[in-house]
């Protein structure tokens, strides 16, 4: 298995990346149903680094269609965003008219509950039917940071096959293991990472800063592709929990694979990464925080003291907030409510999943 890393001037250079792997014919066959899964998590243009460039997605579709495949594109954005608003704002509003390939709103598709044998955090999951009915999934994420998982690449992009509010379950049960669980049953035949413009900083995956990397990375193993991308971003893949867990569970290697094309050093661009120490990650993704909050109030009351410790607090920049209420809908445990025009967070109920910060369209919420 190999990964190609190329310097890219534009979306059409994706052909060179895939040709170096042996061409699209290696990955899809005539008559196969292919679902191309970009990252269209939010209604931001691809120049923001938040979403995959639609031109690159179209080029991947063309290559698969040239091999005789029946190609559709499918995505479910971050909950509670609506695809009908997100797709046009992200440059995908007229995707079918412009490029001739249907863009499926996975939130509107039939939901199917699947079992994940050997799942660690998630043993059942709801997945949009088109994802289960395709013969091959081509995973086309964008290269960016993520405030909870440090990076959001191919492994993380598959969370978008889970529609609507159901994707919040993964946050509640443990995001890093949940991402890996999902990737054990939903396999990517080919992964193509859009590194033309990525996103850096602690407010990724939606509100970070765009970074012009000028790279495209491709391969048939999602862990190896993600590991190569992490190195391009200046991160050690062994220190990124979901990548390490995926490797430990046999989904791919973090080192020792062949890199074709221009190579990692040719496009390396050290991103500003979200700080993510192990202890904090444990508290965020485990049940620890919920137990802590359940016990904290009665214990504080018994001790006659005001709560003095908080973990994983969310900070609101009220100057940026426009009172849109999206964070209220995004919270999986109903810890956010509106007090007048501003949201208020119940620290006792908050599980520090940061879904609210991820969904906030104005970047008003962040880790405190
Ligand atoms: S914090 Fe963000 S999501 Fe919440 S109301 Fe304000 S602008 Fe909207
Ligand atoms: S308020 Fe807390 S629990 Fe709710 S979405 Fe934000 S971080 Fe998660």
Coordinates of C-alpha atoms and ligand atoms in Angstrom, one line a residue:
X1 CA 0.0 0.0 0.0
X2 CA 1.3 3.5 -0.9
X3 CA 0.4 7.1 -0.3
X4 CA 0.9 9.8 -2.9
X5 CA 1.7 13.3 -1.8
X6 CA 1.8 15.9 -4.6
X7 CA 2.3 19.6 -4.9
X8 CA -0.9 20.8 -6.5
X9 CA -1.8 24.0 -8.2
X10 CA -5.5 23.2 -8.5
X11 CA -8.2 20.6 -8.2
X12 CA -7.4 18.9 -11.5
X13 CA -4.0 17.8 -10.2
X14 CA -5.9 15.1 -8.3
X15 CA -5.5 13.0 -11.5
X16 CA -1.8 12.9 -11.0
X17 CA -2.2 11.9 -7.4
X18 CA -4.5 9.0 -8.4
X19 CA -2.5 8.0 -11.5
X20 CA 0.6 7.6 -9.3
X21 CA -1.3 4.9 -7.4
X22 CA -2.1 3.1 -10.6
X23 CA -5.1 5.1 -11.8
X24 CA -8.8 5.1 -10.8
X25 CA -9.3 1.8 -12.6
X26 CA -7.5 0.2 -9.7
X27 CA -10.2 1.3 -7.3
X28 CA -13.5 1.2 -9.2
X29 CA -14.9 -1.2 -11.8
X30 CA -17.5 -0.7 -14.6
X31 CA -21.0 -0.8 -13.3
X32 CA -20.1 -0.3 -9.6
X33 CA -22.1 2.2 -7.5
X34 CA -19.6 4.7 -6.1
X35 CA -20.4 7.1 -3.3
X36 CA -18.0 10.1 -3.1
X37 CA -18.0 11.5 0.5
X38 CA -16.6 15.0 0.7
X39 CA -16.5 17.1 3.8
X40 CA -19.3 19.7 3.6
X41 CA -19.7 20.1 7.3
X42 CA -20.8 23.7 7.3
X43 CA -21.9 26.5 5.0
X44 CA -18.5 27.9 4.3
X45 CA -16.6 28.2 1.0
X46 CA -13.7 25.9 0.3
X47 CA -11.4 29.0 0.5
X48 CA -12.1 28.9 4.3
X49 CA -10.5 25.4 4.6
X50 CA -13.6 24.0 6.2
X51 CA -15.0 22.1 3.3
X52 CA -13.7 20.1 0.4
X53 CA -13.3 22.0 -2.9
X54 CA -16.3 21.1 -5.1
X55 CA -14.1 21.3 -8.2
X56 CA -11.8 18.6 -6.7
X57 CA -14.8 16.4 -5.8
X58 CA -16.2 16.8 -9.3
X59 CA -12.8 15.7 -10.8
X60 CA -12.8 12.6 -8.6
X61 CA -16.4 11.9 -9.8
X62 CA -15.3 12.3 -13.4
X63 CA -12.4 9.9 -13.0
X64 CA -14.7 7.2 -11.4
X65 CA -17.3 7.8 -14.2
X66 CA -14.7 7.4 -16.9
X67 CA -14.1 3.9 -15.5
X68 CA -17.8 3.1 -16.0
X69 CA -18.9 3.6 -12.4
X70 CA -22.3 5.0 -11.4
X71 CA -21.3 8.0 -9.2
X72 CA -23.1 10.0 -6.6
X73 CA -21.9 12.4 -3.9
X74 CA -23.3 12.2 -0.4
X75 CA -23.0 14.2 2.8
X76 CA -24.6 15.0 6.2
X77 CA -23.4 18.3 7.7
X78 CA -22.7 19.0 11.4
X79 CA -25.9 18.7 13.4
X80 CA -28.1 20.9 13.6
X81 CA -27.1 22.5 10.2
X82 CA -29.5 21.9 7.4
X83 CA -28.1 20.6 4.1
X84 CA -30.4 22.9 2.2
X85 CA -28.6 25.9 3.6
X86 CA -25.1 24.4 4.0
X87 CA -24.7 23.0 0.4
X88 CA -25.3 26.3 -1.4
X89 CA -23.1 28.3 1.0
X90 CA -20.3 25.8 0.6
X91 CA -20.4 26.0 -3.2
X92 CA -22.4 22.8 -3.8
X93 CA -25.8 24.3 -4.4
X94 CA -25.8 23.5 -8.1
X95 CA -23.4 20.6 -8.0
X96 CA -25.6 18.3 -10.1
X97 CA -26.4 20.9 -12.7
X98 CA -22.8 22.0 -13.0
X99 CA -21.0 18.6 -13.0
X100 CA -23.8 16.1 -13.7
X101 CA -23.4 14.0 -10.5
X102 CA -26.2 13.8 -8.0
X103 CA -25.5 15.3 -4.5
X104 CA -27.4 13.3 -1.9
X105 CA -28.5 14.9 1.3
X106 CA -27.8 12.0 3.7
X107 CA -29.9 13.7 6.3
X108 CA -33.0 13.1 4.1
X109 CA -32.1 9.5 3.2
X110 CA -33.5 6.4 4.9
X111 CA -31.7 5.6 8.2
X112 CA -30.5 2.1 8.8
X113 CA -29.3 0.9 12.1
X114 CA -26.1 -1.3 11.7
X115 CA -24.2 -3.4 14.2
X116 CA -20.5 -2.7 14.7
X117 CA -19.0 -6.1 15.8
X118 CA -16.1 -5.4 18.0
X119 CA -17.1 -1.8 18.5
X120 CA -15.4 -0.3 21.6
X121 CA -17.4 2.9 22.1
X122 CA -20.2 2.3 19.6
X123 CA -21.7 -1.1 18.9
X124 CA -24.7 0.1 16.9
X125 CA -24.9 3.1 14.7
X126 CA -27.4 4.7 12.4
X127 CA -26.1 5.2 8.8
X128 CA -27.7 6.7 5.7
X129 CA -28.9 3.9 3.4
X130 CA -27.0 5.1 0.3
X131 CA -23.7 4.6 2.1
X132 CA -24.6 0.9 2.8
X133 CA -25.9 0.4 -0.8
X134 CA -22.8 1.6 -2.6
X135 CA -20.1 -0.8 -3.8
X136 CA -17.3 1.6 -3.1
X137 CA -16.9 4.7 -1.0
X138 CA -14.3 7.3 -2.1
X139 CA -13.5 9.4 1.0
X140 CA -12.6 13.1 0.1
X141 CA -11.9 15.1 3.2
X142 CA -10.1 18.4 3.6
X143 CA -6.9 18.8 5.6
X144 CA -7.8 20.7 8.8
X145 CA -7.6 20.8 12.6
X146 CA -10.3 19.8 15.0
X147 CA -10.7 21.1 18.5
X148 CA -11.5 17.6 19.9
X149 CA -9.5 15.2 17.7
X150 CA -6.6 17.5 16.8
X151 CA -7.0 16.7 13.1
X152 CA -10.0 16.0 10.9
X153 CA -9.0 13.9 7.9
X154 CA -10.2 10.6 6.3
X155 CA -11.0 8.7 9.5
X156 CA -12.9 11.6 11.0
X157 CA -14.7 12.4 7.7
X158 CA -16.8 9.2 7.9
X159 CA -18.8 10.7 10.8
X160 CA -20.7 12.4 8.1
X161 CA -22.3 9.1 7.0
X162 CA -24.3 9.2 10.2
X163 CA -27.3 11.5 9.6
X164 CA -28.7 14.3 11.7
X165 CA -28.7 14.1 15.5
X166 CA -27.6 10.5 15.5
X167 CA -24.0 11.6 15.1
X168 CA -24.1 13.1 18.6
X169 CA -24.2 9.6 20.0
X170 CA -20.6 9.1 19.0
X171 CA -19.6 12.2 21.0
X172 CA -21.4 10.9 24.1
X173 CA -19.8 7.5 23.9
X174 CA -16.3 8.5 23.1
X175 CA -15.4 10.3 19.9
X176 CA -11.9 8.9 19.2
X177 CA -12.9 5.2 19.6
X178 CA -16.2 5.9 18.0
X179 CA -14.5 7.2 14.8
X180 CA -12.4 4.1 14.7
X181 CA -15.5 1.9 15.3
X182 CA -17.2 3.4 12.4
X183 CA -14.2 2.9 10.1
X184 CA -14.1 -0.8 10.9
X185 CA -17.5 -1.3 9.1
X186 CA -17.6 1.6 6.6
X187 CA -14.5 1.2 4.6
X188 CA -12.9 3.7 2.2
X189 CA -11.8 2.1 -1.1
X190 CA -9.8 5.3 -1.9
X191 CA -9.0 8.4 0.1
X192 CA -8.2 11.7 -1.5
X193 CA -7.4 14.6 0.8
X194 CA -7.9 18.1 -0.4
X195 CA -4.9 20.0 0.9
X196 CA -5.2 22.9 -1.5
X197 CA -6.5 25.1 1.3
X198 CA -6.6 23.6 4.7
X199 CA -7.6 25.0 8.1
X200 CA -5.4 25.5 11.2
X201 CA -5.9 26.6 14.8
X202 CA -8.0 25.7 17.9
X203 CA -11.3 26.7 16.2
X204 CA -11.1 24.0 13.5
X205 CA -13.0 22.3 12.0
X206 CA -15.3 25.2 11.1
X207 CA -13.9 28.5 12.5
X208 CA -10.1 28.1 12.2
X209 CA -7.8 30.0 9.9
X210 CA -7.3 29.0 6.2
X211 CA -3.9 27.7 5.3
X212 CA -2.8 27.5 1.7
X213 CA -0.9 24.2 1.5
X214 CA -1.1 23.4 -2.2
X215 CA -1.1 19.6 -1.7
X216 CA -3.2 16.6 -2.6
X217 CA -2.7 13.3 -0.8
X218 CA -4.2 10.0 -1.9
X219 CA -4.1 6.4 -1.0
X220 CA -6.1 3.2 -0.4
X221 CA -5.5 3.0 3.3
X222 CA -7.2 5.7 5.4
X223 CA -4.8 5.4 8.3
X224 CA -1.7 5.7 6.2
X225 CA -3.2 8.7 4.3
X226 CA -4.1 10.4 7.6
X227 CA -0.7 9.7 9.0
X228 CA 1.0 11.3 6.0
X229 CA -1.3 14.3 6.3
X230 CA -0.7 14.7 10.0
X231 CA 3.1 14.9 9.2
X232 CA 2.4 17.5 6.5
X233 CA 0.6 19.4 9.2
X234 CA 3.5 19.2 11.6
X235 CA 1.9 16.6 13.9
X236 CA 3.1 13.3 15.1
X237 CA 0.4 10.8 14.1
X238 CA 1.3 8.6 17.1
X239 CA 0.2 11.4 19.4
X240 CA -3.2 11.8 17.7
X241 CA -5.5 9.5 19.6
X242 CA -7.9 8.3 16.9
X243 CA -5.0 7.6 14.5
X244 CA -3.1 5.7 17.1
X245 CA -6.2 3.7 18.1
X246 CA -6.9 2.9 14.4
X247 CA -3.4 1.6 13.9
X248 CA -3.6 -0.4 17.1
X249 CA -6.8 -2.0 15.9
X250 CA -5.1 -3.1 12.7
X251 CA -6.7 -0.6 10.3
X252 CA -3.3 0.6 8.9
X253 CA 0.2 1.8 9.7
X254 CA 1.4 5.1 11.0
X255 CA 4.9 4.5 9.7
X256 CA 6.8 2.4 7.2
X257 CA 4.6 2.9 4.2
X258 CA 5.8 4.0 0.8
X259 CA 5.3 7.7 -0.1
X260 CA 5.1 8.4 -3.9
X261 CA 5.1 11.7 -5.7
X262 CA 6.7 14.9 -4.4
X263 CA 6.9 13.6 -0.8
X264 CA 5.9 15.0 2.6
X265 CA 8.7 17.5 3.0
X266 CA 7.9 19.2 -0.3
X267 CA 4.5 20.3 1.0
X268 CA 5.0 20.3 4.8
X269 CA 3.5 23.3 6.5
X270 CA 3.4 23.3 10.2
X271 CA -0.2 24.0 11.3
X272 CA -1.1 25.6 14.5
X273 CA -2.7 22.6 16.2
X274 CA -5.3 22.6 19.0
X275 CA -3.7 21.8 22.4
X276 CA -5.0 18.4 23.5
X277 CA -3.3 16.9 26.5
X278 CA -4.0 13.3 27.3
X279 CA -5.7 13.9 30.7
X280 CA -8.1 16.5 29.2
X281 CA -8.9 14.1 26.3
X282 CA -9.7 11.3 28.8
X283 CA -12.1 13.5 30.6
X284 CA -13.7 14.8 27.5
X285 CA -14.3 11.5 25.8
X286 CA -14.9 9.2 28.7
X287 CA -17.7 8.9 31.2
X288 CA -15.5 10.5 33.9
X289 CA -16.8 14.0 33.3
X290 CA -20.5 12.9 33.5
X291 CA -19.8 11.0 36.8
X292 CA -17.9 14.0 38.1
X293 CA -20.7 16.4 37.4
X294 CA -23.3 14.0 38.7
X295 CA -21.5 13.8 42.1
X296 CA -20.1 17.3 42.2
X297 CA -23.2 19.2 43.2
X298 CA -24.4 16.9 46.1
X299 CA -20.8 16.6 47.4
X300 CA -20.3 20.4 47.3
X301 CA -23.7 20.9 49.0
X302 CA -22.7 18.4 51.8
X303 CA -19.4 20.1 52.2
X304 CA -21.1 23.5 52.2
X305 CA -18.9 24.9 49.5
X306 CA -19.4 26.4 46.1
X307 CA -18.2 24.3 43.2
X308 CA -14.5 25.1 42.7
X309 CA -13.4 22.9 39.8
X310 CA -14.5 22.9 36.3
X311 CA -13.3 20.7 33.4
X312 CA -13.5 21.4 29.7
X313 CA -15.3 24.7 30.1
X314 CA -16.7 26.5 27.1
X315 CA -16.0 30.2 26.7
X316 CA -18.5 32.5 25.0
X317 CA -17.2 35.6 23.2
X318 CA -20.4 37.6 23.6
X319 CA -19.1 40.2 21.1
X320 CA -19.2 37.6 18.3
X321 CA -22.5 36.0 19.3
X322 CA -25.6 37.0 17.3
X323 CA -28.0 34.9 19.3
X324 CA -28.8 32.5 16.5
X325 CA -29.5 29.6 18.9
X326 CA -27.6 27.0 16.8
X327 CA -25.5 26.0 19.8
X328 CA -28.8 25.2 21.7
X329 CA -29.7 22.6 19.1
X330 CA -26.2 21.3 18.7
X331 CA -25.8 20.3 22.4
X332 CA -26.4 16.5 22.8
X333 CA -27.2 16.9 26.5
X334 CA -29.3 20.1 26.4
X335 CA -26.8 22.0 28.5
X336 CA -27.3 25.2 26.5
X337 CA -30.3 27.5 26.8
X338 CA -30.9 31.1 25.9
X339 CA -30.9 33.8 28.5
X340 CA -32.2 36.7 26.5
X341 CA -30.1 37.1 23.4
X342 CA -27.1 35.1 24.6
X343 CA -26.6 31.4 25.3
X344 CA -25.9 30.2 28.8
X345 CA -24.2 26.9 29.5
X346 CA -25.1 24.7 32.5
X347 CA -21.6 23.7 33.6
X348 CA -23.1 20.9 35.7
X349 CA -24.7 19.2 32.7
X350 CA -21.9 20.0 30.1
X351 CA -19.9 17.0 29.1
X352 CA -17.3 19.1 27.3
X353 CA -17.9 17.6 23.9
X354 CA -17.6 21.0 22.1
X355 CA -20.3 20.2 19.6
X356 CA -21.6 23.7 20.3
X357 CA -18.3 25.3 19.4
X358 CA -18.1 23.2 16.3
X359 CA -21.5 24.3 15.2
X360 CA -21.3 28.0 16.1
X361 CA -21.3 29.8 12.7
X362 CA -19.6 32.9 14.2
X363 CA -16.7 31.3 16.2
X364 CA -18.2 32.7 19.4
X365 CA -17.6 29.5 21.4
X366 CA -14.2 27.9 22.3
X367 CA -12.5 25.9 24.9
X368 CA -11.9 28.1 27.9
Ligands
LIG1 S1 -22.8 31.2 20.5 FE1 -22.7 30.9 18.3 S2 -24.3 29.3 17.9 FE2 -24.7 30.1 20.0 S3 -26.2 31.7 19.7 FE3 -24.2 32.7 19.7 S4 -23.6 32.8 17.5 FE4 -25.3 31.3 17.7
LIG2 S1 -22.5 22.9 26.2 FE1 -21.1 21.3 26.8 S2 -22.2 19.4 26.3 FE2 -23.3 21.0 25.3 S3 -22.4 21.0 23.2 FE3 -21.3 22.5 24.4 S4 -19.5 21.4 25.2 FE4 -21.0 19.8 24.5

